[in-house]
Amino acid sequence: GAVSHHCSDMESKDTKPPASIGKQEGDQKANGASPAGEGVLPEKLKLVALRVPSRKCGLFMSTLKPKKLLLHIKRVKPVINDPDPPGDARSTKLILLNPKIQDLKLSALPSDIRELCEKNGAETLWHILTIDHTKHLTLQGLIRSILPPNVPATSSFETVGHVVHLNLLDAQMPYKKAIGDVVLKKLQDNHVRSVVVKTGRITDQFRVFPMEVIAGEKNLVTELREHGCKFKLDYGKVYWNSRLQTEHARIVSTLKHDSIVCDMFCGIGPFAVPAARRGATVYANDLNPESYRWLKENVKLNKVEDKVTCFNEDARVFLRKITRELIEEKRPMYNVVTMNLPATAIEFLDAFQGLFPKDFTQEQMPRIHCYCFSRGETLEEMIKGALERASGVLGSKLTNASVHNVRDVAPKKNMLCLSFHLPLEVAAERKDSSAGPSGTKRVAETKALDNCKRLKS
């Protein structure tokens, strides 16, 4: 339990006041901590308790409470069962007094209180109250209690299955182990078993940040649910952001049962799986082999194998490959494209240049949802900048464009979703390698596709 009790009716030799727990309300004062960190230790309070007949509890409480003579700590009751009753177990209760009262004779209290005790058969005794502050303080309060006063006590975190990912400031990093310990202890009732922290910036092509387990289990293979779907993943090897679940639901809600989705940067399937459960046909691709592995696992876990086809390709190669196959095999073309790689997705828009035959119509062009980060002093400035960048890469103004503000990422930096129909004049273009860098890329991609076909044949 969070609170334990020990009683003694023998007067203690120690007449010093008990350890303080800050204000009577239970607020913790910040104290210093070494980088090694001891965590938040249970605290013991030596209190004077009144053993009173159970039937007299109301009388004592109504008299002591207005005079502020009772113990007053959040989530700790001042009346408890008597752990060592002199008679019947239900015959007596203990009333815990204000920690400032440290005299069994109650000599400092008003005479009417002493008379109340004498007339109603109350006796005084020492009571040791042990408080586990991990149960009584907020997470931010716990972190504050183990950090020096000059170090801020932020507690921003994300929960992914049994894993908690902490966002620590540079000033907090020397205390990461101690912080991890208290977070694990505080949240263990919520099935948390591992606490991780970023150790650097994302540098690899798979957008997976380097991390360190600072408390709990090293195993980061975890399971979670999002909008009725089950997901399994290795948090140390794939990208997952629980803050995007509202955005996943927003896009999926726009789909129809006969929608055909091309998910170019699908990760482990946060768009692909719920879209398939809604009835859509999905072509899902990710470059990260680990994401591809867990995508296939999640497709199977959610029983949508007949709706999702999984790919492990470069996004440009995948886009041309699936488009060519659908055209050649005269299967229905995708009408929705999701590009959820906000750091670089805009740079891939030129892959749509000359993608479709000239006999395609504007009505056959897909609706594209392209995610990006954008900086600016105002949201309007961010939106304007993102639209200009996208138009520049695509080589055309966006058709029927709308912009959704997904979330704030940092000061003056937001994640946006640009939604528009692919312009026919862009999709039906034909350029050769003399067209510059983008034309050169397309020739290289065509060769890569031909090589893939030869290897598979």
Tab-separated table of C-alpha atoms in Angstrom:
chain	number	residue	atom	x	y	z
A	1	GLY	CA	0.000	0.000	0.000
A	2	ALA	CA	0.922	3.646	-0.239
A	3	VAL	CA	0.567	4.197	3.504
A	4	SER	CA	1.587	1.923	6.358
A	5	HIS	CA	1.092	2.344	10.109
A	6	HIS	CA	2.887	1.373	13.303
A	7	CYS	CA	1.689	2.211	16.776
A	8	SER	CA	3.276	2.378	20.188
A	9	ASP	CA	1.775	3.562	23.438
A	10	MET	CA	5.245	3.995	24.937
A	11	GLU	CA	6.537	7.554	24.865
A	12	SER	CA	9.500	7.883	22.493
A	13	LYS	CA	12.833	9.265	23.681
A	14	ASP	CA	13.053	11.215	20.423
A	15	THR	CA	11.362	14.562	21.101
A	16	LYS	CA	12.386	16.219	17.818
A	17	PRO	CA	9.685	17.139	15.309
A	18	PRO	CA	9.045	14.525	12.619
A	19	ALA	CA	10.355	14.748	9.072
A	20	SER	CA	8.487	17.459	7.197
A	21	ILE	CA	6.421	16.756	4.125
A	22	GLY	CA	6.234	20.415	3.209
A	23	LYS	CA	2.917	22.091	3.890
A	24	GLN	CA	0.212	20.275	5.788
A	25	GLU	CA	-1.533	19.814	2.444
A	26	GLY	CA	1.275	17.465	1.417
A	27	ASP	CA	3.136	19.673	-1.045
A	28	GLN	CA	6.746	18.598	-1.600
A	29	LYS	CA	9.596	21.091	-1.490
A	30	ALA	CA	12.224	20.504	-4.154
A	31	ASN	CA	15.471	19.180	-2.792
A	32	GLY	CA	18.889	18.496	-4.250
A	33	ALA	CA	19.746	15.217	-5.914
A	34	SER	CA	22.945	13.651	-7.095
A	35	PRO	CA	23.203	12.548	-10.730
A	36	ALA	CA	23.046	8.941	-9.523
A	37	GLY	CA	19.628	9.690	-7.986
A	38	GLU	CA	18.079	7.890	-5.034
A	39	GLY	CA	14.523	8.265	-6.254
A	40	VAL	CA	11.683	9.197	-3.909
A	41	LEU	CA	12.036	7.224	-0.710
A	42	PRO	CA	9.103	6.452	1.593
A	43	GLU	CA	8.842	9.036	4.361
A	44	LYS	CA	8.016	8.301	8.005
A	45	LEU	CA	6.059	10.643	10.228
A	46	LYS	CA	5.845	10.235	13.980
A	47	LEU	CA	2.388	11.375	15.008
A	48	VAL	CA	0.335	11.602	18.155
A	49	ALA	CA	-2.824	9.524	17.775
A	50	LEU	CA	-5.979	9.397	19.847
A	51	ARG	CA	-7.471	5.962	20.495
A	52	VAL	CA	-11.169	6.651	20.870
A	53	PRO	CA	-14.317	4.513	21.088
A	54	SER	CA	-15.666	4.003	17.552
A	55	ARG	CA	-19.047	5.422	18.490
A	56	LYS	CA	-17.383	8.654	19.672
A	57	CYS	CA	-15.456	9.306	16.404
A	58	GLY	CA	-17.968	11.831	15.095
A	59	LEU	CA	-17.822	13.863	18.298
A	60	PHE	CA	-14.004	14.074	18.224
A	61	MET	CA	-13.841	14.863	14.512
A	62	SER	CA	-16.395	17.680	14.728
A	63	THR	CA	-14.424	19.228	17.600
A	64	LEU	CA	-10.850	18.766	16.280
A	65	LYS	CA	-11.352	19.613	12.612
A	66	PRO	CA	-12.400	23.272	13.006
A	67	LYS	CA	-9.372	23.845	15.229
A	68	LYS	CA	-7.051	22.343	12.548
A	69	LEU	CA	-5.786	19.740	14.996
A	70	LEU	CA	-6.178	16.804	12.598
A	71	LEU	CA	-3.635	15.367	10.174
A	72	HIS	CA	-4.302	16.967	6.800
A	73	ILE	CA	-2.413	15.304	3.937
A	74	LYS	CA	-3.940	14.683	0.550
A	75	ARG	CA	-5.222	11.121	0.094
A	76	VAL	CA	-4.404	10.178	3.713
A	77	LYS	CA	-7.400	9.725	6.020
A	78	PRO	CA	-7.016	11.089	9.565
A	79	VAL	CA	-9.203	8.283	10.966
A	80	ILE	CA	-7.985	4.699	10.657
A	81	ASN	CA	-8.826	1.304	12.065
A	82	ASP	CA	-7.007	0.575	15.287
A	83	PRO	CA	-4.219	-1.880	14.377
A	84	ASP	CA	-3.906	-3.032	18.004
A	85	PRO	CA	-7.293	-2.604	19.698
A	86	PRO	CA	-7.476	-3.357	23.429
A	87	GLY	CA	-10.799	-5.160	23.016
A	88	ASP	CA	-13.119	-5.945	20.140
A	89	ALA	CA	-11.485	-5.128	16.778
A	90	ARG	CA	-14.282	-2.699	15.923
A	91	SER	CA	-14.510	-1.057	19.312
A	92	THR	CA	-11.838	1.631	18.800
A	93	LYS	CA	-10.447	3.881	16.062
A	94	LEU	CA	-7.301	5.977	15.811
A	95	ILE	CA	-7.529	9.688	15.067
A	96	LEU	CA	-4.225	11.070	13.722
A	97	LEU	CA	-3.337	14.561	14.927
A	98	ASN	CA	-1.494	17.431	13.292
A	99	PRO	CA	2.270	16.631	13.056
A	100	LYS	CA	3.005	19.825	15.008
A	101	ILE	CA	1.522	18.158	18.075
A	102	GLN	CA	4.418	16.194	19.600
A	103	ASP	CA	3.314	15.716	23.224
A	104	LEU	CA	1.399	12.667	24.453
A	105	LYS	CA	0.035	14.735	27.368
A	106	LEU	CA	-1.478	17.255	24.919
A	107	SER	CA	-0.319	20.009	27.284
A	108	ALA	CA	-0.178	22.607	24.488
A	109	LEU	CA	-3.778	22.043	23.449
A	110	PRO	CA	-6.780	23.971	24.805
A	111	SER	CA	-8.172	22.669	28.076
A	112	ASP	CA	-11.527	21.799	26.484
A	113	ILE	CA	-9.777	19.300	24.181
A	114	ARG	CA	-8.045	17.604	27.101
A	115	GLU	CA	-11.357	17.473	28.987
A	116	LEU	CA	-13.034	15.950	25.911
A	117	CYS	CA	-10.422	13.190	25.900
A	118	GLU	CA	-10.752	12.493	29.630
A	119	LYS	CA	-14.556	12.380	29.619
A	120	ASN	CA	-14.821	10.120	26.589
A	121	GLY	CA	-12.147	7.560	27.394
A	122	ALA	CA	-9.561	8.645	24.769
A	123	GLU	CA	-5.930	7.691	25.200
A	124	THR	CA	-2.848	9.028	23.416
A	125	LEU	CA	-0.160	6.959	21.723
A	126	TRP	CA	2.622	7.354	19.188
A	127	HIS	CA	1.803	6.340	15.635
A	128	ILE	CA	4.331	5.921	12.822
A	129	LEU	CA	2.870	6.792	9.432
A	130	THR	CA	4.881	5.695	6.376
A	131	ILE	CA	3.995	7.539	3.176
A	132	ASP	CA	5.024	6.409	-0.299
A	133	HIS	CA	4.981	9.682	-2.208
A	134	THR	CA	4.808	7.935	-5.577
A	135	LYS	CA	1.154	7.296	-4.723
A	136	HIS	CA	0.370	10.780	-3.436
A	137	LEU	CA	2.221	13.216	-5.675
A	138	THR	CA	1.578	13.948	-9.341
A	139	LEU	CA	4.220	12.773	-11.782
A	140	GLN	CA	5.518	16.318	-12.118
A	141	GLY	CA	5.605	16.651	-8.325
A	142	LEU	CA	7.614	13.429	-8.057
A	143	ILE	CA	10.134	14.576	-10.636
A	144	ARG	CA	10.414	17.941	-8.905
A	145	SER	CA	11.126	16.213	-5.592
A	146	ILE	CA	14.295	14.520	-6.909
A	147	LEU	CA	15.723	17.442	-8.885
A	148	PRO	CA	17.710	20.467	-7.687
A	149	PRO	CA	15.631	23.664	-7.444
A	150	ASN	CA	17.275	25.172	-10.529
A	151	VAL	CA	16.302	22.249	-12.805
A	152	PRO	CA	12.768	22.418	-14.283
A	153	ALA	CA	10.432	19.509	-13.581
A	154	THR	CA	8.610	19.011	-16.866
A	155	SER	CA	6.901	15.648	-17.312
A	156	SER	CA	5.963	15.409	-21.001
A	157	PHE	CA	5.666	11.799	-22.087
A	158	GLU	CA	4.029	9.445	-24.565
A	159	THR	CA	2.737	5.979	-23.747
A	160	VAL	CA	3.103	3.267	-26.386
A	161	GLY	CA	1.765	-0.008	-25.000
A	162	HIS	CA	3.928	-0.877	-21.992
A	163	VAL	CA	6.575	1.697	-22.972
A	164	VAL	CA	6.741	5.296	-21.750
A	165	HIS	CA	8.793	7.690	-23.860
A	166	LEU	CA	9.955	10.698	-21.843
A	167	ASN	CA	10.861	14.028	-23.409
A	168	LEU	CA	13.645	15.259	-21.118
A	169	LEU	CA	15.375	18.615	-21.266
A	170	ASP	CA	19.164	18.796	-21.486
A	171	ALA	CA	19.302	19.984	-17.862
A	172	GLN	CA	17.372	16.882	-16.753
A	173	MET	CA	19.564	14.334	-18.552
A	174	PRO	CA	22.110	13.908	-15.673
A	175	TYR	CA	19.162	12.728	-13.540
A	176	LYS	CA	17.567	10.470	-16.186
A	177	LYS	CA	17.975	7.233	-14.204
A	178	ALA	CA	16.317	8.653	-11.093
A	179	ILE	CA	13.546	10.200	-13.182
A	180	GLY	CA	13.020	6.895	-14.993
A	181	ASP	CA	12.721	5.034	-11.679
A	182	VAL	CA	10.021	7.317	-10.271
A	183	VAL	CA	8.093	7.360	-13.563
A	184	LEU	CA	8.130	3.562	-13.670
A	185	LYS	CA	6.964	3.311	-10.069
A	186	LYS	CA	4.270	5.958	-10.547
A	187	LEU	CA	2.841	4.419	-13.731
A	188	GLN	CA	3.352	0.708	-13.096
A	189	ASP	CA	-0.327	0.298	-12.206
A	190	ASN	CA	-1.048	1.371	-15.807
A	191	HIS	CA	0.887	-1.668	-17.095
A	192	VAL	CA	4.022	0.401	-17.815
A	193	ARG	CA	7.148	-1.785	-17.762
A	194	SER	CA	9.751	0.236	-19.684
A	195	VAL	CA	10.826	3.898	-19.697
A	196	VAL	CA	12.881	5.269	-22.599
A	197	VAL	CA	14.432	8.606	-23.527
A	198	LYS	CA	15.842	9.988	-26.768
A	199	THR	CA	19.630	10.051	-26.884
A	200	GLY	CA	19.975	12.093	-30.071
A	201	ARG	CA	18.312	13.373	-33.197
A	202	ILE	CA	16.892	11.245	-35.997
A	203	THR	CA	19.705	10.654	-38.462
A	204	ASP	CA	18.841	7.474	-40.359
A	205	GLN	CA	16.637	7.170	-43.442
A	206	PHE	CA	13.979	5.248	-41.511
A	207	ARG	CA	13.179	8.209	-39.196
A	208	VAL	CA	13.720	6.163	-36.037
A	209	PHE	CA	15.289	8.148	-33.211
A	210	PRO	CA	18.088	6.643	-31.078
A	211	MET	CA	16.880	5.840	-27.577
A	212	GLU	CA	17.983	4.409	-24.247
A	213	VAL	CA	16.000	2.359	-21.764
A	214	ILE	CA	16.461	4.221	-18.472
A	215	ALA	CA	14.180	2.069	-16.301
A	216	GLY	CA	12.437	-1.291	-16.467
A	217	GLU	CA	12.501	-3.961	-19.133
A	218	LYS	CA	14.789	-3.768	-22.170
A	219	ASN	CA	12.160	-5.470	-24.338
A	220	LEU	CA	10.387	-2.802	-26.414
A	221	VAL	CA	8.162	-5.112	-28.448
A	222	THR	CA	4.761	-3.875	-27.365
A	223	GLU	CA	1.067	-3.926	-28.267
A	224	LEU	CA	-1.566	-1.207	-28.288
A	225	ARG	CA	-5.010	-0.372	-29.609
A	226	GLU	CA	-6.024	2.606	-31.711
A	227	HIS	CA	-9.606	3.204	-32.844
A	228	GLY	CA	-10.555	-0.461	-32.592
A	229	CYS	CA	-7.409	-1.799	-34.292
A	230	LYS	CA	-4.652	-3.833	-32.656
A	231	PHE	CA	-1.049	-2.903	-33.366
A	232	LYS	CA	2.163	-4.701	-32.472
A	233	LEU	CA	5.589	-3.113	-32.952
A	234	ASP	CA	9.163	-2.877	-31.755
A	235	TYR	CA	9.306	0.695	-30.487
A	236	GLY	CA	13.083	0.752	-30.719
A	237	LYS	CA	13.110	-0.048	-34.443
A	238	VAL	CA	10.057	1.619	-36.022
A	239	TYR	CA	8.348	5.010	-35.934
A	240	TRP	CA	5.163	5.441	-33.929
A	241	ASN	CA	3.509	8.601	-32.625
A	242	SER	CA	0.423	8.247	-30.439
A	243	ARG	CA	-0.288	11.969	-30.857
A	244	LEU	CA	-1.349	11.300	-34.438
A	245	GLN	CA	-4.265	8.999	-33.652
A	246	THR	CA	-6.813	11.796	-34.176
A	247	GLU	CA	-5.273	12.541	-37.569
A	248	HIS	CA	-5.323	8.869	-38.537
A	249	ALA	CA	-9.038	8.759	-37.694
A	250	ARG	CA	-9.728	12.004	-39.603
A	251	ILE	CA	-8.329	10.679	-42.875
A	252	VAL	CA	-9.843	7.204	-42.488
A	253	SER	CA	-13.272	8.751	-41.839
A	254	THR	CA	-13.170	10.340	-45.323
A	255	LEU	CA	-12.786	6.955	-47.038
A	256	LYS	CA	-15.595	4.945	-48.601
A	257	HIS	CA	-15.949	1.179	-48.541
A	258	ASP	CA	-14.795	1.077	-52.177
A	259	SER	CA	-11.871	3.542	-51.807
A	260	ILE	CA	-8.495	2.401	-53.122
A	261	VAL	CA	-5.587	3.788	-51.120
A	262	CYS	CA	-1.923	4.125	-52.048
A	263	ASP	CA	-0.037	4.576	-48.725
A	264	MET	CA	3.505	5.550	-49.717
A	265	PHE	CA	5.055	5.816	-46.223
A	266	CYS	CA	2.805	3.468	-44.264
A	267	GLY	CA	4.982	2.610	-41.249
A	268	ILE	CA	3.421	-0.285	-39.337
A	269	GLY	CA	-0.048	0.509	-40.694
A	270	PRO	CA	-1.808	3.284	-38.679
A	271	PHE	CA	-3.580	4.427	-41.871
A	272	ALA	CA	-3.556	1.178	-43.851
A	273	VAL	CA	-5.090	-1.147	-41.256
A	274	PRO	CA	-8.096	0.985	-40.183
A	275	ALA	CA	-8.697	1.943	-43.830
A	276	ALA	CA	-8.876	-1.756	-44.712
A	277	ARG	CA	-11.188	-2.446	-41.774
A	278	ARG	CA	-13.448	0.275	-43.185
A	279	GLY	CA	-13.584	-1.673	-46.460
A	280	ALA	CA	-10.965	0.115	-48.551
A	281	THR	CA	-8.384	-1.669	-50.702
A	282	VAL	CA	-4.897	-0.582	-49.643
A	283	TYR	CA	-1.462	-0.749	-51.261
A	284	ALA	CA	0.867	-0.057	-48.333
A	285	ASN	CA	4.596	0.592	-48.602
A	286	ASP	CA	7.481	1.389	-46.281
A	287	LEU	CA	11.234	1.451	-46.864
A	288	ASN	CA	12.108	0.267	-43.333
A	289	PRO	CA	12.322	-3.563	-43.281
A	290	GLU	CA	11.243	-3.572	-39.620
A	291	SER	CA	8.162	-1.460	-40.399
A	292	TYR	CA	7.367	-3.821	-43.283
A	293	ARG	CA	7.671	-6.798	-40.938
A	294	TRP	CA	5.283	-5.312	-38.351
A	295	LEU	CA	2.925	-4.052	-41.081
A	296	LYS	CA	2.435	-7.626	-42.268
A	297	GLU	CA	1.980	-8.744	-38.647
A	298	ASN	CA	-0.676	-6.075	-38.020
A	299	VAL	CA	-2.508	-6.827	-41.258
A	300	LYS	CA	-2.750	-10.436	-40.135
A	301	LEU	CA	-3.589	-9.479	-36.536
A	302	ASN	CA	-6.558	-7.406	-37.727
A	303	LYS	CA	-7.650	-9.998	-40.319
A	304	VAL	CA	-7.447	-7.677	-43.346
A	305	GLU	CA	-5.043	-9.769	-45.467
A	306	ASP	CA	-7.540	-9.716	-48.338
A	307	LYS	CA	-7.613	-5.903	-48.300
A	308	VAL	CA	-3.948	-4.875	-47.856
A	309	THR	CA	-0.992	-5.593	-50.155
A	310	CYS	CA	2.337	-4.858	-48.465
A	311	PHE	CA	5.495	-3.515	-50.104
A	312	ASN	CA	9.054	-2.840	-48.894
A	313	GLU	CA	10.349	-0.396	-51.515
A	314	ASP	CA	11.653	3.095	-52.019
A	315	ALA	CA	8.519	5.264	-52.266
A	316	ARG	CA	9.265	6.466	-55.819
A	317	VAL	CA	9.888	2.939	-57.079
A	318	PHE	CA	6.765	1.686	-55.299
A	319	LEU	CA	4.546	4.441	-56.734
A	320	ARG	CA	5.549	3.777	-60.342
A	321	LYS	CA	5.503	0.018	-59.833
A	322	ILE	CA	1.966	-0.186	-58.428
A	323	THR	CA	0.651	2.391	-60.936
A	324	ARG	CA	2.120	0.453	-63.872
A	325	GLU	CA	0.764	-2.871	-62.590
A	326	LEU	CA	-2.768	-1.521	-62.118
A	327	ILE	CA	-2.769	-0.016	-65.623
A	328	GLU	CA	-1.293	-3.080	-67.333
A	329	GLU	CA	-3.600	-5.491	-65.528
A	330	LYS	CA	-6.597	-3.168	-66.032
A	331	ARG	CA	-7.425	-3.158	-62.354
A	332	PRO	CA	-9.124	-0.189	-60.626
A	333	MET	CA	-6.695	2.681	-59.996
A	334	TYR	CA	-6.127	4.084	-56.503
A	335	ASN	CA	-8.102	7.264	-55.785
A	336	VAL	CA	-6.443	8.261	-52.498
A	337	VAL	CA	-2.733	8.737	-51.761
A	338	THR	CA	-1.337	9.242	-48.249
A	339	MET	CA	2.188	10.613	-47.809
A	340	ASN	CA	2.854	10.601	-44.077
A	341	LEU	CA	6.549	11.450	-43.925
A	342	PRO	CA	6.366	15.116	-42.900
A	343	ALA	CA	10.119	15.724	-42.936
A	344	THR	CA	10.498	14.968	-46.644
A	345	ALA	CA	7.159	13.968	-48.248
A	346	ILE	CA	6.894	17.184	-50.294
A	347	GLU	CA	10.175	16.280	-52.015
A	348	PHE	CA	8.492	13.151	-53.417
A	349	LEU	CA	5.689	15.027	-55.196
A	350	ASP	CA	7.688	15.169	-58.422
A	351	ALA	CA	7.248	11.378	-58.640
A	352	PHE	CA	3.693	12.082	-59.867
A	353	GLN	CA	4.957	13.924	-62.964
A	354	GLY	CA	4.105	11.891	-66.053
A	355	LEU	CA	2.800	9.044	-63.913
A	356	PHE	CA	-0.431	8.343	-65.866
A	357	PRO	CA	-1.198	7.800	-69.575
A	358	LYS	CA	-2.431	10.807	-71.520
A	359	ASP	CA	-5.884	9.260	-71.962
A	360	PHE	CA	-6.612	9.567	-68.229
A	361	THR	CA	-9.047	12.301	-67.170
A	362	GLN	CA	-9.005	14.722	-64.244
A	363	GLU	CA	-11.806	12.703	-62.624
A	364	GLN	CA	-9.436	9.727	-62.461
A	365	MET	CA	-6.742	11.685	-60.606
A	366	PRO	CA	-6.278	10.688	-56.954
A	367	ARG	CA	-6.774	12.861	-53.902
A	368	ILE	CA	-3.365	13.298	-52.256
A	369	HIS	CA	-2.835	13.877	-48.524
A	370	CYS	CA	0.744	15.112	-48.164
A	371	TYR	CA	2.155	15.810	-44.689
A	372	CYS	CA	4.875	18.349	-43.998
A	373	PHE	CA	6.494	20.500	-41.366
A	374	SER	CA	6.322	24.241	-41.899
A	375	ARG	CA	7.811	27.192	-40.032
A	376	GLY	CA	6.475	30.712	-39.732
A	377	GLU	CA	5.469	33.518	-37.403
A	378	THR	CA	1.775	32.736	-37.949
A	379	LEU	CA	-0.249	29.743	-39.089
A	380	GLU	CA	-1.177	31.629	-42.262
A	381	GLU	CA	2.515	32.107	-43.014
A	382	MET	CA	3.189	28.395	-42.428
A	383	ILE	CA	0.342	27.371	-44.749
A	384	LYS	CA	1.457	29.756	-47.485
A	385	GLY	CA	5.023	28.464	-47.314
A	386	ALA	CA	3.956	24.815	-47.449
A	387	LEU	CA	1.671	25.373	-50.462
A	388	GLU	CA	4.420	27.218	-52.311
A	389	ARG	CA	6.942	24.453	-51.652
A	390	ALA	CA	4.516	21.741	-52.760
A	391	SER	CA	3.548	23.631	-55.932
A	392	GLY	CA	7.210	24.181	-56.752
A	393	VAL	CA	8.116	20.491	-56.492
A	394	LEU	CA	4.962	19.309	-58.241
A	395	GLY	CA	5.430	21.841	-61.045
A	396	SER	CA	1.861	23.118	-60.857
A	397	LYS	CA	-0.619	24.869	-58.611
A	398	LEU	CA	-2.511	22.476	-56.334
A	399	THR	CA	-6.049	21.589	-57.448
A	400	ASN	CA	-8.916	21.905	-54.920
A	401	ALA	CA	-6.387	22.277	-52.127
A	402	SER	CA	-7.182	22.370	-48.424
A	403	VAL	CA	-4.760	22.530	-45.480
A	404	HIS	CA	-5.310	20.936	-42.086
A	405	ASN	CA	-3.242	22.009	-39.084
A	406	VAL	CA	-2.331	18.656	-37.481
A	407	ARG	CA	-0.339	19.753	-34.431
A	408	ASP	CA	2.257	22.127	-33.031
A	409	VAL	CA	5.695	20.516	-33.186
A	410	ALA	CA	7.839	23.313	-31.756
A	411	PRO	CA	7.622	27.095	-31.387
A	412	LYS	CA	6.787	28.519	-34.822
A	413	LYS	CA	6.799	25.035	-36.375
A	414	ASN	CA	3.669	23.019	-37.182
A	415	MET	CA	2.796	19.739	-38.850
A	416	LEU	CA	0.347	20.299	-41.706
A	417	CYS	CA	-1.610	18.085	-44.084
A	418	LEU	CA	-1.950	19.376	-47.647
A	419	SER	CA	-4.880	17.732	-49.421
A	420	PHE	CA	-5.449	18.236	-53.154
A	421	HIS	CA	-6.356	16.452	-56.362
A	422	LEU	CA	-3.412	15.583	-58.577
A	423	PRO	CA	-3.520	18.022	-61.547
A	424	LEU	CA	-3.996	16.213	-64.844
A	425	GLU	CA	-1.422	18.396	-66.611
A	426	VAL	CA	1.210	17.173	-64.140
A	427	ALA	CA	0.263	13.484	-64.155
A	428	ALA	CA	0.037	13.175	-67.941
A	429	GLU	CA	3.360	14.860	-68.749
A	430	ARG	CA	6.141	13.023	-70.515
A	431	LYS	CA	9.773	14.043	-69.988
A	432	ASP	CA	13.045	12.297	-70.787
A	433	SER	CA	16.410	12.391	-69.015
A	434	SER	CA	17.213	15.760	-70.607
A	435	ALA	CA	14.544	17.334	-68.442
A	436	GLY	CA	16.952	17.796	-65.563
A	437	PRO	CA	17.249	16.177	-62.134
A	438	SER	CA	13.669	14.925	-61.822
A	439	GLY	CA	13.759	13.453	-65.337
A	440	THR	CA	17.007	11.697	-64.520
A	441	LYS	CA	15.448	10.229	-61.380
A	442	ARG	CA	12.566	8.796	-63.390
A	443	VAL	CA	14.884	7.095	-65.884
A	444	ALA	CA	16.830	5.555	-62.986
A	445	GLU	CA	13.593	4.390	-61.374
A	446	THR	CA	12.432	2.780	-64.629
A	447	LYS	CA	15.683	0.840	-64.844
A	448	ALA	CA	15.335	-0.211	-61.207
A	449	LEU	CA	11.825	-1.495	-61.875
A	450	ASP	CA	12.965	-3.470	-64.890
A	451	ASN	CA	15.770	-4.999	-62.820
A	452	CYS	CA	13.271	-5.962	-60.073
A	453	LYS	CA	11.053	-7.688	-62.651
A	454	ARG	CA	13.957	-9.634	-64.121
A	455	LEU	CA	15.066	-10.773	-60.647
A	456	LYS	CA	11.556	-11.972	-59.755
A	457	SER	CA	10.958	-13.758	-63.081
